[in-house]
Short mmCIF file of C-alpha atoms in Angstrom, two decimals:
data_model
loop_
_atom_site.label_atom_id
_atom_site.label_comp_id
_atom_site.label_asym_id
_atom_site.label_seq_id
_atom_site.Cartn_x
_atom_site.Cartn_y
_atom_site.Cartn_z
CA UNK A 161 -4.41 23.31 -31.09
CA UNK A 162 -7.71 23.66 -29.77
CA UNK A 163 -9.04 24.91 -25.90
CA UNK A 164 -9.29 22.68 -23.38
CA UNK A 165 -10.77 23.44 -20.06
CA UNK A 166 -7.48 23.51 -18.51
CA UNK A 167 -6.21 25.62 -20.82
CA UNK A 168 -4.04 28.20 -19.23
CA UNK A 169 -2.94 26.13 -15.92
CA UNK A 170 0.60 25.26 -15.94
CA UNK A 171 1.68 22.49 -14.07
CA UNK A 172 5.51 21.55 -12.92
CA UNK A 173 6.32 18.07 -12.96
CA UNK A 174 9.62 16.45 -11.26
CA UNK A 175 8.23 12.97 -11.64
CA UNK A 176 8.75 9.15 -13.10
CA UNK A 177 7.10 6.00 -13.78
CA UNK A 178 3.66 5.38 -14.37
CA UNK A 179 1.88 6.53 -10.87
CA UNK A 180 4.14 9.85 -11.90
CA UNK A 181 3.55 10.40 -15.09
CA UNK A 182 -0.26 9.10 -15.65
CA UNK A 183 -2.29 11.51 -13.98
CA UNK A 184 -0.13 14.49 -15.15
CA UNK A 185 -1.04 13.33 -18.36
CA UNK A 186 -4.52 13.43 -18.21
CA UNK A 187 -4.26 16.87 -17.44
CA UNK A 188 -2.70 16.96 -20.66
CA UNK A 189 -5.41 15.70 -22.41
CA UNK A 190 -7.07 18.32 -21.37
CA UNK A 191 -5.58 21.14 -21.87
CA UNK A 192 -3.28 21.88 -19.25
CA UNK A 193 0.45 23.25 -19.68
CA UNK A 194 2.02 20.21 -18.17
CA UNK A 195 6.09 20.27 -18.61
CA UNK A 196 8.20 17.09 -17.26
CA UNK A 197 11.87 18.61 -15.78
CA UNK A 198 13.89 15.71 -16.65
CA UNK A 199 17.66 14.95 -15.79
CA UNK A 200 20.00 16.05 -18.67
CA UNK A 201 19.69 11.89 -19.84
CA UNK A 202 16.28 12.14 -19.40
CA UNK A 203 13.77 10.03 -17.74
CA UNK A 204 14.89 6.50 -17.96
CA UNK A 205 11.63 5.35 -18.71
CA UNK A 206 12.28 7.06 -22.36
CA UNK A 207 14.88 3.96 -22.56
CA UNK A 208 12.04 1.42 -21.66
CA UNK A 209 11.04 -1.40 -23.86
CA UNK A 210 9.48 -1.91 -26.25
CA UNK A 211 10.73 0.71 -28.78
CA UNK A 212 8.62 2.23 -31.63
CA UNK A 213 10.54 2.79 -34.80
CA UNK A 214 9.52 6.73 -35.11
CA UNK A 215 11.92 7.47 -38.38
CA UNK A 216 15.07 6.84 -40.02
CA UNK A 217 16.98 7.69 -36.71
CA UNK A 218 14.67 7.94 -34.42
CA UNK A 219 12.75 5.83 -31.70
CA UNK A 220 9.94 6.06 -28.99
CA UNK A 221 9.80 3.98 -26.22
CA UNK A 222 6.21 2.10 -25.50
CA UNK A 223 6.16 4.02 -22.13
CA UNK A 224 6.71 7.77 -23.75
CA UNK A 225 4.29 7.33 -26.26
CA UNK A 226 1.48 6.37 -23.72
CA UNK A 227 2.57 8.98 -20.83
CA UNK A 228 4.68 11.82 -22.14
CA UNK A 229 2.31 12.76 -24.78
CA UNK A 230 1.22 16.30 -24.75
CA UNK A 231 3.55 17.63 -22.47
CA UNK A 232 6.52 19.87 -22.66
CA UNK A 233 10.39 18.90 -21.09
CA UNK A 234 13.14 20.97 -20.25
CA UNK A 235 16.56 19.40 -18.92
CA UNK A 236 17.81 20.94 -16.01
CA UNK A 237 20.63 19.60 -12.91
CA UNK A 238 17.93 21.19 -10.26
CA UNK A 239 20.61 19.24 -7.59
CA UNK A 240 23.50 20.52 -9.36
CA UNK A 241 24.19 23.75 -11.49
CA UNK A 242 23.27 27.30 -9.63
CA UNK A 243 22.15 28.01 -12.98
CA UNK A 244 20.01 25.25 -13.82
CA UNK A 245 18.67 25.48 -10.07
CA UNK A 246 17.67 29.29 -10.46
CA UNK A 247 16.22 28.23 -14.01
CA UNK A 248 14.02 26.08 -11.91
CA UNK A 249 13.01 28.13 -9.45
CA UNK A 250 11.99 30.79 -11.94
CA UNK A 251 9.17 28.10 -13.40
CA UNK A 252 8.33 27.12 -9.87
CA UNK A 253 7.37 30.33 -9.23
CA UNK A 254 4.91 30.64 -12.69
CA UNK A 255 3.38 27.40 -12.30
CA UNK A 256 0.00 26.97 -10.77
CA UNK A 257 0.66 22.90 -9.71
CA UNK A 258 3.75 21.47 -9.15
CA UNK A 259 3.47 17.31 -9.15
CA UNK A 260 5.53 14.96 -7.88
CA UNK A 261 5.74 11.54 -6.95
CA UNK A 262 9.37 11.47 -4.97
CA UNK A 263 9.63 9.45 -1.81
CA UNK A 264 9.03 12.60 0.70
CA UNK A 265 12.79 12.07 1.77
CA UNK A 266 14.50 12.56 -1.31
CA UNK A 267 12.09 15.73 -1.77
CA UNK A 268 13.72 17.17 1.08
CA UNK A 269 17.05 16.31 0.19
CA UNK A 270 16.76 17.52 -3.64
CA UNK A 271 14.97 20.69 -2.56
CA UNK A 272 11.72 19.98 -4.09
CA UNK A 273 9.27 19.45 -1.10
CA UNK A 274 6.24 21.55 0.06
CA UNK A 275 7.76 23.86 2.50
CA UNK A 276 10.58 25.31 -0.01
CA UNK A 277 8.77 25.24 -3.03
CA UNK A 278 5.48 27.42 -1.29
CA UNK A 279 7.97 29.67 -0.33
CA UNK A 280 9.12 30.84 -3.79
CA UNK A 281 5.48 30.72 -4.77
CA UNK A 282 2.50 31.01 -1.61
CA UNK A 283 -0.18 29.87 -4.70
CA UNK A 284 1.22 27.31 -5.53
CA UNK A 285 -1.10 23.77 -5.56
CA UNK A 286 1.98 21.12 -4.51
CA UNK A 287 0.76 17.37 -5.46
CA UNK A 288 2.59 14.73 -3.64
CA UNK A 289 1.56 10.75 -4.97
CA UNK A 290 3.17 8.88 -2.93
CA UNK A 291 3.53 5.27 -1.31
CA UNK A 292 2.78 6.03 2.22
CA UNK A 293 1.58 9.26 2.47
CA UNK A 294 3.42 12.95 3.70
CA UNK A 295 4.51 12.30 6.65
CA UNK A 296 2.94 14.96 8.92
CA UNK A 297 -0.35 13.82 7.84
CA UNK A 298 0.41 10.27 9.63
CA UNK A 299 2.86 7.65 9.46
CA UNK A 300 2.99 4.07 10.03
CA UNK A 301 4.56 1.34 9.56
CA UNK A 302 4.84 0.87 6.00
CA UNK A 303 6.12 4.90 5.97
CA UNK A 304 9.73 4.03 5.56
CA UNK A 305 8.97 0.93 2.88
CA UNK A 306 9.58 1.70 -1.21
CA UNK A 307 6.26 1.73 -2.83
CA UNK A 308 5.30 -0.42 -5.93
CA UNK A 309 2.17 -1.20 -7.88
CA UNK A 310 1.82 -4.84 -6.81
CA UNK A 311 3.35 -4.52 -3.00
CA UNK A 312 0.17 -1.56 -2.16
CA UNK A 313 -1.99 -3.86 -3.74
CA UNK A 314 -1.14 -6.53 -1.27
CA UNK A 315 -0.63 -4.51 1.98
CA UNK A 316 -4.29 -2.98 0.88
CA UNK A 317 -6.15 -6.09 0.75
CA UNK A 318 -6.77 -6.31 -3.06
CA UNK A 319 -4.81 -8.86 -4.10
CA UNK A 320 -5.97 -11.44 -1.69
CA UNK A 321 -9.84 -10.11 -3.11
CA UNK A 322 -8.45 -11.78 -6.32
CA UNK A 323 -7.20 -15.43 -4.04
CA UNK A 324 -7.47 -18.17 -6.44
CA UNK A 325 -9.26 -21.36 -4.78
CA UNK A 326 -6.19 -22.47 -2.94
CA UNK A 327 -6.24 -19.21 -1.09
CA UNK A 328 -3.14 -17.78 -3.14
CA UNK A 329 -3.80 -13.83 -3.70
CA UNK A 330 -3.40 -13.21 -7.29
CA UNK A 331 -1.79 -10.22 -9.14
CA UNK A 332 -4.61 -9.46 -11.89
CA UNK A 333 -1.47 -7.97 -14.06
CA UNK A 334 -3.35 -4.33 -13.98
CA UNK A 335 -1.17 -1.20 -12.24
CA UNK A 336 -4.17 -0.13 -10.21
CA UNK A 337 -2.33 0.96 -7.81
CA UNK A 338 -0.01 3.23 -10.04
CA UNK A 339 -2.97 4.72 -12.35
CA UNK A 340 -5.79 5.12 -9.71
CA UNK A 341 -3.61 7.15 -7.58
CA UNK A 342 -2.42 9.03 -10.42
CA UNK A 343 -6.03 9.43 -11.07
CA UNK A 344 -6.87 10.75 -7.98
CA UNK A 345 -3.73 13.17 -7.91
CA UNK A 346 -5.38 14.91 -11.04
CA UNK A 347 -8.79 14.99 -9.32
CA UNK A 348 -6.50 16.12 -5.90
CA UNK A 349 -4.82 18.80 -8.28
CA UNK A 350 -8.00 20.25 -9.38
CA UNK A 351 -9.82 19.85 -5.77
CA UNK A 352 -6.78 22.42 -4.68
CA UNK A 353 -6.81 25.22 -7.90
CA UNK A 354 -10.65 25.56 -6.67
CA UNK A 355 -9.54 25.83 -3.09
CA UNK A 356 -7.07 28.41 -4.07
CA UNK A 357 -9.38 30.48 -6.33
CA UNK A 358 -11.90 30.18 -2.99
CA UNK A 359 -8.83 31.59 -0.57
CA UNK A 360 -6.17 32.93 -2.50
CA UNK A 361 -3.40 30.20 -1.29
CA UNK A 362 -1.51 27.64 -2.32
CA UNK A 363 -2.33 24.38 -0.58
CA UNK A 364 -0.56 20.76 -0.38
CA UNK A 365 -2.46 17.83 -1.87
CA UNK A 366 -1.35 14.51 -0.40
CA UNK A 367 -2.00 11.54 -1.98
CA UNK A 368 -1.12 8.12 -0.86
CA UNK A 369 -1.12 4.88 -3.09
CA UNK A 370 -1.81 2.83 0.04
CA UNK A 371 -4.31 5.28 0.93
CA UNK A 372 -6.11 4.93 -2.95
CA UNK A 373 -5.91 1.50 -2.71
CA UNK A 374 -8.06 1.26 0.45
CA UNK A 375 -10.25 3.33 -1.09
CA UNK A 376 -11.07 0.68 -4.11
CA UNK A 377 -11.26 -2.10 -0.48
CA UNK A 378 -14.14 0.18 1.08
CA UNK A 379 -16.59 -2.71 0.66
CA UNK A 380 -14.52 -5.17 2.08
CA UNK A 381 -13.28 -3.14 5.02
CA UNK A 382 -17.05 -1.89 5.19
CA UNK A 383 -18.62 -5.31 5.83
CA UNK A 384 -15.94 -6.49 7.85
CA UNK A 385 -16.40 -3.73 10.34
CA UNK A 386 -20.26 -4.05 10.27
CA UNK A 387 -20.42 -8.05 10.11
CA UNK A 388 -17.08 -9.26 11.86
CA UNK A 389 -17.02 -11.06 8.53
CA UNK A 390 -14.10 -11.31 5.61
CA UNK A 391 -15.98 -11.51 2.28
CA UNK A 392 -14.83 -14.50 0.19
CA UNK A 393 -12.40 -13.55 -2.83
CA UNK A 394 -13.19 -13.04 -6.45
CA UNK A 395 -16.99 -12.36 -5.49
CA UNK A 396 -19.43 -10.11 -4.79
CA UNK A 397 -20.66 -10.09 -1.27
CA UNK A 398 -24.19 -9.21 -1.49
CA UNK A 399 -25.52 -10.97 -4.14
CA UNK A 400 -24.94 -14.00 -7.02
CA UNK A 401 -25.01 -14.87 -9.97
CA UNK A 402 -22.43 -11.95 -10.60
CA UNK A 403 -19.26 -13.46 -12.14
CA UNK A 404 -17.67 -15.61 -15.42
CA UNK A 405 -19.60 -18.71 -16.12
CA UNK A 406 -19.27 -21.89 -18.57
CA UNK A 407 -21.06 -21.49 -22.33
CA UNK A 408 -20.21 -24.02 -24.64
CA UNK A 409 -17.32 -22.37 -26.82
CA UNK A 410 -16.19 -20.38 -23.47
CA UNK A 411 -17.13 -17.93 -21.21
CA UNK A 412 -19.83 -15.71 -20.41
CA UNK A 413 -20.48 -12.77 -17.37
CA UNK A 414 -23.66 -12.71 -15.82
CA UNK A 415 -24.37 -9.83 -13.50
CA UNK A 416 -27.67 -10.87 -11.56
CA UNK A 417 -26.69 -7.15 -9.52
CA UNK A 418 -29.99 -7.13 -6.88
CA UNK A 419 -33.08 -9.57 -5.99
CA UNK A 420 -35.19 -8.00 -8.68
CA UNK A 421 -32.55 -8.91 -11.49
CA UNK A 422 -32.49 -12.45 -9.61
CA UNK A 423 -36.64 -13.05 -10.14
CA UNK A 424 -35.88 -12.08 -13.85
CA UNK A 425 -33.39 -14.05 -14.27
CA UNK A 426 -35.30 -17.01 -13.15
CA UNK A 427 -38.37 -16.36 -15.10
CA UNK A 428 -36.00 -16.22 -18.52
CA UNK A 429 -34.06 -19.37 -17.44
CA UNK A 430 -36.35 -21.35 -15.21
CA UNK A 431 -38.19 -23.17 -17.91
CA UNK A 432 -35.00 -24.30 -19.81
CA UNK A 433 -34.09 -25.83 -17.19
CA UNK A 434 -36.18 -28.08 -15.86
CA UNK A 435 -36.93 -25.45 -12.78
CA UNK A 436 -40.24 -23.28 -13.35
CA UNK A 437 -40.70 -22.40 -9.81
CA UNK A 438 -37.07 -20.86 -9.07
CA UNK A 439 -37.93 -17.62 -8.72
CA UNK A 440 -40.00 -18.88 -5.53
CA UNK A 441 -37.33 -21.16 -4.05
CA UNK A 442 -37.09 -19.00 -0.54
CA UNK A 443 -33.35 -20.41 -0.01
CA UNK A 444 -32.08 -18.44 -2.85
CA UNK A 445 -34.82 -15.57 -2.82
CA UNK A 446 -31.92 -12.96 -1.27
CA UNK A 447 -28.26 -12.13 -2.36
CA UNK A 448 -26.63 -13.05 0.49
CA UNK A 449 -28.47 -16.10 0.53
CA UNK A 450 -27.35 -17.22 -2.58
CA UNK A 451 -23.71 -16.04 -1.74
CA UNK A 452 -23.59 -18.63 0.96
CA UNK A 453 -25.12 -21.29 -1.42
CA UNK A 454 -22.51 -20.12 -4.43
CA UNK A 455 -22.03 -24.11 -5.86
CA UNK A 456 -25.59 -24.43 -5.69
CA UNK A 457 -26.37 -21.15 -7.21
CA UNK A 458 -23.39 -21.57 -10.39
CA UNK A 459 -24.98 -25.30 -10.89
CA UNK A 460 -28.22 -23.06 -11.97
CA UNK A 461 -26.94 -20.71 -13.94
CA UNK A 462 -24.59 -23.45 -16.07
CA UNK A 463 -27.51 -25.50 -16.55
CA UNK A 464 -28.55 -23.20 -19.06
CA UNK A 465 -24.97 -21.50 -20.35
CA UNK A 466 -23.04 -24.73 -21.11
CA UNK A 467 -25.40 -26.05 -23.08
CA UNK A 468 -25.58 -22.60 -25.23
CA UNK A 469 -23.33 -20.70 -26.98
CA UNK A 470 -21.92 -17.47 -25.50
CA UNK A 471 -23.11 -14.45 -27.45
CA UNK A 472 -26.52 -16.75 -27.91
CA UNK A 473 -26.63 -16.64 -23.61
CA UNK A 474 -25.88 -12.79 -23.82
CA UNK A 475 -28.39 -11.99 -26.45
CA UNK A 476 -30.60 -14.07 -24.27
CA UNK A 477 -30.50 -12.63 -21.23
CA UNK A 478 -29.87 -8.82 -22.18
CA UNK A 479 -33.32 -9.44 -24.11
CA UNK A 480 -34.91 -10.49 -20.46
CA UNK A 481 -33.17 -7.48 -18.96
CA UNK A 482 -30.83 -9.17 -17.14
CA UNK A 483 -26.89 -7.88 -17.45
CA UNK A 484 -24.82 -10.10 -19.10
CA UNK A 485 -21.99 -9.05 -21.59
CA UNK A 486 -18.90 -11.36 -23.43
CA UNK A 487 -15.00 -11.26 -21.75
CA UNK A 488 -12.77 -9.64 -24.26
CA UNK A 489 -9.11 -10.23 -24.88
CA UNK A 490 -7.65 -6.49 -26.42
CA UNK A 491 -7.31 -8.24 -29.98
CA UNK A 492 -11.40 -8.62 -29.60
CA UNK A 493 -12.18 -5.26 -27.69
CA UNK A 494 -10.13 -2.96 -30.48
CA UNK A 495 -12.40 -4.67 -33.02
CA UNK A 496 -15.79 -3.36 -31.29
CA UNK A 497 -17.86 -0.58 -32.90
CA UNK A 498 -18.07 0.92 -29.23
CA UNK A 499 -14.22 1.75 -29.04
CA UNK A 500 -14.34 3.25 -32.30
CA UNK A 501 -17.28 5.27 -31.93
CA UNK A 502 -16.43 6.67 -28.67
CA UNK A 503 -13.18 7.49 -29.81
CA UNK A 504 -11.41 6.07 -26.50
CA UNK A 505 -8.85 4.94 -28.63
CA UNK A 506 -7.16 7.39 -31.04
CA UNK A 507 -4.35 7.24 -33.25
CA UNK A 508 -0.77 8.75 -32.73
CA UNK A 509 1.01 9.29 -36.93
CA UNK A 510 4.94 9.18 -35.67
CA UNK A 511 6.77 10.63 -38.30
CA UNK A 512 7.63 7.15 -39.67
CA UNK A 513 4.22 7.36 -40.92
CA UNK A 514 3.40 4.03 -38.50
CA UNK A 515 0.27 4.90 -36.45
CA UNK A 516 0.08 3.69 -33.05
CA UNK A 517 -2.59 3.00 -30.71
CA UNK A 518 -3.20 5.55 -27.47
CA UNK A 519 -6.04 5.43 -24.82
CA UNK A 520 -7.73 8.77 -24.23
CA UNK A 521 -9.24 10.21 -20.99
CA UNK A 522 -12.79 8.81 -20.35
CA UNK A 523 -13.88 12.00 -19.47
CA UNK A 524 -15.54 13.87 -22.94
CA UNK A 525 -16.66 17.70 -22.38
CA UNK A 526 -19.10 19.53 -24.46
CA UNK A 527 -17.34 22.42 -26.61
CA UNK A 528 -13.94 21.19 -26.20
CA UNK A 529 -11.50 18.32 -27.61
CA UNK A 530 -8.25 16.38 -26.29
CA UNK A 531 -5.18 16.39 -27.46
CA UNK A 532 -3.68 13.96 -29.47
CA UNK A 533 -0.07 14.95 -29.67
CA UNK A 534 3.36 13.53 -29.30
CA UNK A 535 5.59 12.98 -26.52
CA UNK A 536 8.21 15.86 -26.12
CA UNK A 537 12.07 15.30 -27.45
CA UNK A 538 13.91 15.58 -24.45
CA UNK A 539 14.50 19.07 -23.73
CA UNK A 540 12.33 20.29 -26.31
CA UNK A 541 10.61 23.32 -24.46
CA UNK A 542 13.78 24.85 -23.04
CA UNK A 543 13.63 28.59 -25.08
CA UNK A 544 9.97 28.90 -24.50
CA UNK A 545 10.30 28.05 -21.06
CA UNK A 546 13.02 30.24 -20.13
CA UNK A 547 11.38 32.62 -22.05
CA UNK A 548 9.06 33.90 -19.74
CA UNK A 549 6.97 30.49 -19.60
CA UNK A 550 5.35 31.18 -23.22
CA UNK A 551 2.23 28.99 -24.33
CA UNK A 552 2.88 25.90 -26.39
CA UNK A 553 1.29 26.86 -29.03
CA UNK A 554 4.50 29.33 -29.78
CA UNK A 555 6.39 25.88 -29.21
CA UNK A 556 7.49 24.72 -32.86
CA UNK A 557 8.50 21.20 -33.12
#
């Protein structure tokens, strides 16, 4: 097993589903000691379909093999057993971050919020995703309300970004919500070992869903504020052509990103299209200009891409350096020489010798590797664990 850079931090997990699991797992990847304490059943999400024949007796759900890999599990009844709750308390008090995404009431309840937990250990980094947020740092009126992927996405404005012409907001199909603010719970989780190597304490990192979500709306709420203005859905604000448009055997993205992209544009297309002088047509000669006059604007650009075949438009265009790229279904994008080169996707050999498909961390770092290993059997980690917290590499599958 080689180094990572987080080689060395342990982190304590009492977590589910994907906005709990995600994140933890990219710490993982690299490196870190991550270990899941799962109910003596196990997370149900093991159970989750679909189910990966792993051997003769043996199966992985589609959701372990994504988000448990790499990490370590230990059973314990932390609500339950004295034993099993002084077990616990014992790793609390080695572990460096302890993650969880529990609603902050039934932290309380099970004994597993800030305030008890940085008692047993003052260093410790506590990471709290959430729905709504910890609720000394602010609450509102979502506070008491379960949290979802899809239901943050609509109470932060992003699904009605994606309203379909009749004004319906649309549900892309994507967990944003979930991964992002898993996503930023790692970066959170990091932010707070550097503040505690900086100050010697333990800190609590809070990190909303509703909260991430408005993050990824910043434009939106940004021009609002400044203009008094709602941008339309589905488009970019500032400037056009930036979106999918018609070729003749389907579709084509076109990314004319800022005014000097736009005068390019028009000197590669102009002449094709019965338009020389486009570039100096001053009704279109800014982005927000030719936001306003969108129809107008898409009539221009399909002109020349219906007539033309896709990847002829692409090659086109990318030759006049203007961005413009093919929409892939997965079937298309797992064939591309840039997935396999960049090693985004790797392979996972289950010991039914079938290989499966897992997405990496983005993030590559000179002089050290990721790791590409299984989920844990439930429980799997217990002697090491107990044992004084021992490195996985004395764990022995």
């Amino acid at each position: 097993m080689s180094e990572g850079p987080l080689d060395g931090v342990r982190v304590l997990c009492v977590d589910n589903y994907l906005a709990g699991n995600y994140g933890a797992m990219l710490l993982a990847l690299h490196g870190a000691d991550v270990v899941k304490v799962e109910t003596r059943s196990g997370e149900a999400m093991r159970g989750s379909r679909p189910l990966i024949r792993a051997g003769v007796d043996e199966e992985w759900s589609h959701f372990a093999l994504r988000m448990m890999r790499g990490k370590g599990s230990i059973a314990l009844d932390i609500d339950g057993t004295a034993d099993d709750r002084a077990a616990f308390e014992g790793l609390v008090r080695r572990a460096d971050v302890f993650w969880t995404n529990l609603r902050p009431p039934s932290a309380v309840r099970r004994k597993v919020d800030a305030a008890t937990l940085m008692d047993l250990n003052p260093r410790l980094v506590y990471v709290a995703v959430t729905g709504f947020g910890l609720p000394e740092n602010g609450e509102g009126e979502y506070s008491g309300m379960p949290a979802f992927d899809i239901l943050v996405q609509g109470l932060a404005g992003l699904l009605d970004r994606n309203a379909d012409e009749q004004g319906r907001p649309t549900y892309n199909g994507l967990p944003v919500a979930d991964q992002v603010t898993s996503l930023y719970g790692a970066f959170g989780a990091l932010l707070g070992l550097q503040q505690r190597d900086r100050t010697g304490a333990g800190c609590v990192v809070d990190v909303p869903m509703f909260d991430s979500m408005v993050s990824l709306n910043e434009k939106a709420i940004s021009m609002y504020g400044m203009l008094g203005e709602v941008p339309p859905p589905r488009l970019s604000a500032t400037t056009a052509p930036f979106g999918l448009y018609r070729a003749a055997d389907g579709w084509v993205c076109v990314a004319v990103g800022s005014d000097a992209v736009w005068r390019r544009f028009c000197a590669a297309v102009g002449g094709y299209i019965g338009r020389p002088g486009l570039a100096d047509d001053e009704s279109l000669r800014i982005g927000t200009e030719r936001v306003r006059r969108l129809d107008e604007v898409t009539a221009v650009v399909e002109a020349f891409t219906r007539e033309r075949v896709a990847a002829d438009v692409v090659e086109f265009l990318i030759a006049h350096d203007v961005p413009a790229g093919l929409p892939l279904e997965v079937d298309r994008l797992m064939g591309t020489a840039q997935v396999e080169k960049r090693g985004i996707v790797r392979r996972l050999t289950l010991d039914s010798g079938v290989a499966v498909p897992v997405v990496m961390s983005p993030v590559s770092i000179s002089g050290a590797q990721q790791q590409v290993d299984l989920p844990p059997h439930l429980d799997e980690d217990r002697d090491r664990l107990l044992d004084g917290w021992r490195p996985r590499s004395q764990q022995s599958r």
